[in-house]
Amino acid sequence: MAAQPSLQKIAENVSYLQQDMAKVGLLVDRLDTTIDKLADISNNVSNLLAVHETKLSAQEIISKQTVDLVEKRRVETDDKLQTIHARISSGEKELADKIDTQYDEIMFELKEMRRESTEQHNKLSSRITTMEKWMWAVVGGSGVVGALITIAIRFIPA
């Protein structure tokens, strides 16, 4: 009977092993499912990473283009500002030259007007002096004629 208990024990052990193998089989099936799901998730993450990498690359390109465009616009603006500054400076110089020229012309005209005014004043003064001399000569002559008439009237018998 010693063989019997050991056979029975072996049968029990085999039964436990079969149960354990069934459980291990279920675990292996679950692990296979988990591995498949992890593989799917890994593929999805890889695809997601690829999409994000593409988006990041595109964003870097756009960012670089934006930086280049901003730099280009800055250079254009600097050039335009220099052009405007040069125009203002040359306009300022031209305006100053015109003002100086007009100032000189105005001063010349004022001097010419002063000279003509002085000349005209001297002519009028000379004419007035001449007229005053004639007026006083006439007044003096009238006085003399009046005095002579008065003296003559005294000598005429009435």
PDB file of C-alpha atoms in Angstrom:
ATOM      1  CA  MET A   1       0.000   0.000   0.000  1.00  0.00           C
ATOM      2  CA  ALA A   2       2.879   2.177   0.174  1.00  0.00           C
ATOM      3  CA  ALA A   3       2.626   2.445  -3.491  1.00  0.00           C
ATOM      4  CA  GLN A   4      -0.983   3.507  -3.209  1.00  0.00           C
ATOM      5  CA  PRO A   5      -0.495   6.572  -1.070  1.00  0.00           C
ATOM      6  CA  SER A   6       2.292   7.701  -3.192  1.00  0.00           C
ATOM      7  CA  LEU A   7       0.144   7.148  -6.270  1.00  0.00           C
ATOM      8  CA  GLN A   8      -2.651   9.043  -4.651  1.00  0.00           C
ATOM      9  CA  LYS A   9      -0.238  11.741  -3.655  1.00  0.00           C
ATOM     10  CA  ILE A  10       1.117  11.881  -7.162  1.00  0.00           C
ATOM     11  CA  ALA A  11      -2.451  12.118  -8.481  1.00  0.00           C
ATOM     12  CA  GLU A  12      -3.167  14.977  -6.074  1.00  0.00           C
ATOM     13  CA  ASN A  13       0.045  16.672  -7.031  1.00  0.00           C
ATOM     14  CA  VAL A  14      -0.779  16.218 -10.700  1.00  0.00           C
ATOM     15  CA  SER A  15      -4.233  17.639 -10.018  1.00  0.00           C
ATOM     16  CA  TYR A  16      -2.702  20.647  -8.238  1.00  0.00           C
ATOM     17  CA  LEU A  17      -0.192  21.008 -11.039  1.00  0.00           C
ATOM     18  CA  GLN A  18      -3.005  20.899 -13.619  1.00  0.00           C
ATOM     19  CA  GLN A  19      -4.890  23.554 -11.671  1.00  0.00           C
ATOM     20  CA  ASP A  20      -1.738  25.595 -11.371  1.00  0.00           C
ATOM     21  CA  MET A  21      -1.056  25.103 -15.077  1.00  0.00           C
ATOM     22  CA  ALA A  22      -4.603  26.222 -15.850  1.00  0.00           C
ATOM     23  CA  LYS A  23      -4.048  29.297 -13.696  1.00  0.00           C
ATOM     24  CA  VAL A  24      -0.653  29.841 -15.334  1.00  0.00           C
ATOM     25  CA  GLY A  25      -2.331  29.411 -18.730  1.00  0.00           C
ATOM     26  CA  LEU A  26      -4.891  32.051 -17.791  1.00  0.00           C
ATOM     27  CA  LEU A  27      -2.085  34.287 -16.549  1.00  0.00           C
ATOM     28  CA  VAL A  28      -0.153  33.697 -19.765  1.00  0.00           C
ATOM     29  CA  ASP A  29      -3.285  34.520 -21.784  1.00  0.00           C
ATOM     30  CA  ARG A  30      -3.750  37.655 -19.724  1.00  0.00           C
ATOM     31  CA  LEU A  31      -0.067  38.519 -20.130  1.00  0.00           C
ATOM     32  CA  ASP A  32      -0.395  37.965 -23.905  1.00  0.00           C
ATOM     33  CA  THR A  33      -3.420  40.308 -23.932  1.00  0.00           C
ATOM     34  CA  THR A  34      -1.526  42.809 -21.784  1.00  0.00           C
ATOM     35  CA  ILE A  35       1.517  42.560 -24.040  1.00  0.00           C
ATOM     36  CA  ASP A  36      -0.697  43.088 -27.114  1.00  0.00           C
ATOM     37  CA  LYS A  37      -2.342  46.082 -25.468  1.00  0.00           C
ATOM     38  CA  LEU A  38       1.064  47.437 -24.418  1.00  0.00           C
ATOM     39  CA  ALA A  39       2.287  46.966 -27.993  1.00  0.00           C
ATOM     40  CA  ASP A  40      -0.778  48.858 -29.269  1.00  0.00           C
ATOM     41  CA  ILE A  41      -0.207  51.593 -26.696  1.00  0.00           C
ATOM     42  CA  SER A  42       3.485  51.699 -27.633  1.00  0.00           C
ATOM     43  CA  ASN A  43       2.550  52.063 -31.318  1.00  0.00           C
ATOM     44  CA  ASN A  44       0.010  54.762 -30.470  1.00  0.00           C
ATOM     45  CA  VAL A  45       2.580  56.598 -28.334  1.00  0.00           C
ATOM     46  CA  SER A  46       5.134  56.229 -31.134  1.00  0.00           C
ATOM     47  CA  ASN A  47       2.618  57.637 -33.632  1.00  0.00           C
ATOM     48  CA  LEU A  48       1.729  60.422 -31.208  1.00  0.00           C
ATOM     49  CA  LEU A  49       5.410  61.203 -30.682  1.00  0.00           C
ATOM     50  CA  ALA A  50       5.976  61.203 -34.435  1.00  0.00           C
ATOM     51  CA  VAL A  51       3.060  63.608 -34.905  1.00  0.00           C
ATOM     52  CA  HIS A  52       4.344  65.849 -32.114  1.00  0.00           C
ATOM     53  CA  GLU A  53       7.864  65.685 -33.526  1.00  0.00           C
ATOM     54  CA  THR A  54       6.472  66.724 -36.911  1.00  0.00           C
ATOM     55  CA  LYS A  55       4.530  69.547 -35.300  1.00  0.00           C
ATOM     56  CA  LEU A  56       7.595  70.643 -33.334  1.00  0.00           C
ATOM     57  CA  SER A  57       9.703  70.582 -36.500  1.00  0.00           C
ATOM     58  CA  ALA A  58       7.086  72.600 -38.338  1.00  0.00           C
ATOM     59  CA  GLN A  59       6.872  75.020 -35.400  1.00  0.00           C
ATOM     60  CA  GLU A  60      10.662  75.402 -35.368  1.00  0.00           C
ATOM     61  CA  ILE A  61      10.616  76.155 -39.098  1.00  0.00           C
ATOM     62  CA  ILE A  62       7.820  78.696 -38.617  1.00  0.00           C
ATOM     63  CA  SER A  63       9.634  80.198 -35.648  1.00  0.00           C
ATOM     64  CA  LYS A  64      12.864  80.511 -37.637  1.00  0.00           C
ATOM     65  CA  GLN A  65      10.983  82.048 -40.564  1.00  0.00           C
ATOM     66  CA  THR A  66       9.333  84.486 -38.166  1.00  0.00           C
ATOM     67  CA  VAL A  67      12.681  85.448 -36.644  1.00  0.00           C
ATOM     68  CA  ASP A  68      14.157  85.873 -40.132  1.00  0.00           C
ATOM     69  CA  LEU A  69      11.176  87.975 -41.212  1.00  0.00           C
ATOM     70  CA  VAL A  70      11.404  90.155 -38.109  1.00  0.00           C
ATOM     71  CA  GLU A  71      15.138  90.658 -38.702  1.00  0.00           C
ATOM     72  CA  LYS A  72      14.475  91.469 -42.371  1.00  0.00           C
ATOM     73  CA  ARG A  73      11.800  94.005 -41.374  1.00  0.00           C
ATOM     74  CA  ARG A  74      14.155  95.516 -38.775  1.00  0.00           C
ATOM     75  CA  VAL A  75      16.861  95.952 -41.416  1.00  0.00           C
ATOM     76  CA  GLU A  76      14.335  97.448 -43.849  1.00  0.00           C
ATOM     77  CA  THR A  77      13.082  99.800 -41.137  1.00  0.00           C
ATOM     78  CA  ASP A  78      16.637 100.842 -40.282  1.00  0.00           C
ATOM     79  CA  ASP A  79      17.317 101.518 -43.966  1.00  0.00           C
ATOM     80  CA  LYS A  80      14.113 103.518 -44.311  1.00  0.00           C
ATOM     81  CA  LEU A  81      14.918 105.495 -41.163  1.00  0.00           C
ATOM     82  CA  GLN A  82      18.375 106.282 -42.492  1.00  0.00           C
ATOM     83  CA  THR A  83      16.834 107.376 -45.801  1.00  0.00           C
ATOM     84  CA  ILE A  84      14.316 109.563 -43.994  1.00  0.00           C
ATOM     85  CA  HIS A  85      17.057 111.001 -41.784  1.00  0.00           C
ATOM     86  CA  ALA A  86      19.157 111.768 -44.866  1.00  0.00           C
ATOM     87  CA  ARG A  87      16.172 113.409 -46.558  1.00  0.00           C
ATOM     88  CA  ILE A  88      15.397 115.484 -43.494  1.00  0.00           C
ATOM     89  CA  SER A  89      19.038 116.500 -43.166  1.00  0.00           C
ATOM     90  CA  SER A  90      19.305 117.468 -46.831  1.00  0.00           C
ATOM     91  CA  GLY A  91      15.927 119.243 -46.658  1.00  0.00           C
ATOM     92  CA  GLU A  92      17.106 121.067 -43.562  1.00  0.00           C
ATOM     93  CA  LYS A  93      20.315 122.105 -45.325  1.00  0.00           C
ATOM     94  CA  GLU A  94      18.413 123.239 -48.427  1.00  0.00           C
ATOM     95  CA  LEU A  95      15.971 125.176 -46.270  1.00  0.00           C
ATOM     96  CA  ALA A  96      18.806 126.820 -44.342  1.00  0.00           C
ATOM     97  CA  ASP A  97      20.492 127.742 -47.643  1.00  0.00           C
ATOM     98  CA  LYS A  98      17.256 129.213 -48.991  1.00  0.00           C
ATOM     99  CA  ILE A  99      16.702 131.140 -45.772  1.00  0.00           C
ATOM    100  CA  ASP A 100      20.252 132.508 -45.945  1.00  0.00           C
ATOM    101  CA  THR A 101      19.795 133.452 -49.596  1.00  0.00           C
ATOM    102  CA  GLN A 102      16.454 135.144 -48.922  1.00  0.00           C
ATOM    103  CA  TYR A 103      17.917 136.896 -45.881  1.00  0.00           C
ATOM    104  CA  ASP A 104      20.719 138.257 -48.032  1.00  0.00           C
ATOM    105  CA  GLU A 105      18.236 139.338 -50.721  1.00  0.00           C
ATOM    106  CA  ILE A 106      15.959 141.003 -48.151  1.00  0.00           C
ATOM    107  CA  MET A 107      18.888 142.796 -46.534  1.00  0.00           C
ATOM    108  CA  PHE A 108      20.045 143.978 -49.966  1.00  0.00           C
ATOM    109  CA  GLU A 109      16.533 145.228 -50.779  1.00  0.00           C
ATOM    110  CA  LEU A 110      16.283 146.965 -47.382  1.00  0.00           C
ATOM    111  CA  LYS A 111      19.619 148.697 -47.962  1.00  0.00           C
ATOM    112  CA  GLU A 112      18.485 149.674 -51.451  1.00  0.00           C
ATOM    113  CA  MET A 113      15.193 151.028 -50.055  1.00  0.00           C
ATOM    114  CA  ARG A 114      17.096 152.959 -47.368  1.00  0.00           C
ATOM    115  CA  ARG A 115      19.407 154.439 -50.001  1.00  0.00           C
ATOM    116  CA  GLU A 116      16.461 155.400 -52.231  1.00  0.00           C
ATOM    117  CA  SER A 117      14.542 156.780 -49.252  1.00  0.00           C
ATOM    118  CA  THR A 118      17.541 158.846 -48.171  1.00  0.00           C
ATOM    119  CA  GLU A 119      18.000 160.099 -51.717  1.00  0.00           C
ATOM    120  CA  GLN A 120      14.308 160.995 -51.990  1.00  0.00           C
ATOM    121  CA  HIS A 121      14.415 162.645 -48.555  1.00  0.00           C
ATOM    122  CA  ASN A 122      17.415 164.738 -49.600  1.00  0.00           C
ATOM    123  CA  LYS A 123      15.655 165.792 -52.827  1.00  0.00           C
ATOM    124  CA  LEU A 124      12.490 166.779 -50.961  1.00  0.00           C
ATOM    125  CA  SER A 125      14.510 168.576 -48.309  1.00  0.00           C
ATOM    126  CA  SER A 126      16.343 170.503 -51.020  1.00  0.00           C
ATOM    127  CA  ARG A 127      13.061 171.449 -52.723  1.00  0.00           C
ATOM    128  CA  ILE A 128      11.495 172.508 -49.413  1.00  0.00           C
ATOM    129  CA  THR A 129      14.560 174.598 -48.603  1.00  0.00           C
ATOM    130  CA  THR A 130      14.364 176.250 -52.007  1.00  0.00           C
ATOM    131  CA  MET A 131      10.623 176.914 -51.563  1.00  0.00           C
ATOM    132  CA  GLU A 132      11.224 178.350 -48.076  1.00  0.00           C
ATOM    133  CA  LYS A 133      13.879 180.672 -49.518  1.00  0.00           C
ATOM    134  CA  TRP A 134      11.415 181.881 -52.178  1.00  0.00           C
ATOM    135  CA  MET A 135       8.651 182.211 -49.612  1.00  0.00           C
ATOM    136  CA  TRP A 136      10.811 184.340 -47.337  1.00  0.00           C
ATOM    137  CA  ALA A 137      12.031 186.319 -50.302  1.00  0.00           C
ATOM    138  CA  VAL A 138       8.412 186.958 -51.346  1.00  0.00           C
ATOM    139  CA  VAL A 139       7.402 187.803 -47.766  1.00  0.00           C
ATOM    140  CA  GLY A 140      10.423 190.095 -47.438  1.00  0.00           C
ATOM    141  CA  GLY A 141       9.765 191.640 -50.860  1.00  0.00           C
ATOM    142  CA  SER A 142       6.072 192.103 -49.943  1.00  0.00           C
ATOM    143  CA  GLY A 143       7.119 193.748 -46.709  1.00  0.00           C
ATOM    144  CA  VAL A 144       9.442 196.062 -48.579  1.00  0.00           C
ATOM    145  CA  VAL A 145       6.797 196.827 -51.206  1.00  0.00           C
ATOM    146  CA  GLY A 146       4.225 197.407 -48.448  1.00  0.00           C
ATOM    147  CA  ALA A 147       6.629 199.724 -46.615  1.00  0.00           C
ATOM    148  CA  LEU A 148       7.382 201.574 -49.804  1.00  0.00           C
ATOM    149  CA  ILE A 149       3.685 201.936 -50.541  1.00  0.00           C
ATOM    150  CA  THR A 150       3.120 203.247 -47.019  1.00  0.00           C
ATOM    151  CA  ILE A 151       5.927 205.757 -47.430  1.00  0.00           C
ATOM    152  CA  ALA A 152       4.642 206.669 -50.855  1.00  0.00           C
ATOM    153  CA  ILE A 153       1.137 207.196 -49.536  1.00  0.00           C
ATOM    154  CA  ARG A 154       2.515 209.643 -46.954  1.00  0.00           C
ATOM    155  CA  PHE A 155       4.069 211.710 -49.639  1.00  0.00           C
ATOM    156  CA  ILE A 156       1.029 211.851 -51.811  1.00  0.00           C
ATOM    157  CA  PRO A 157      -1.174 214.712 -50.710  1.00  0.00           C
ATOM    158  CA  ALA A 158      -4.534 213.644 -49.983  1.00  0.00           C
TER     159      ALA A 158
END
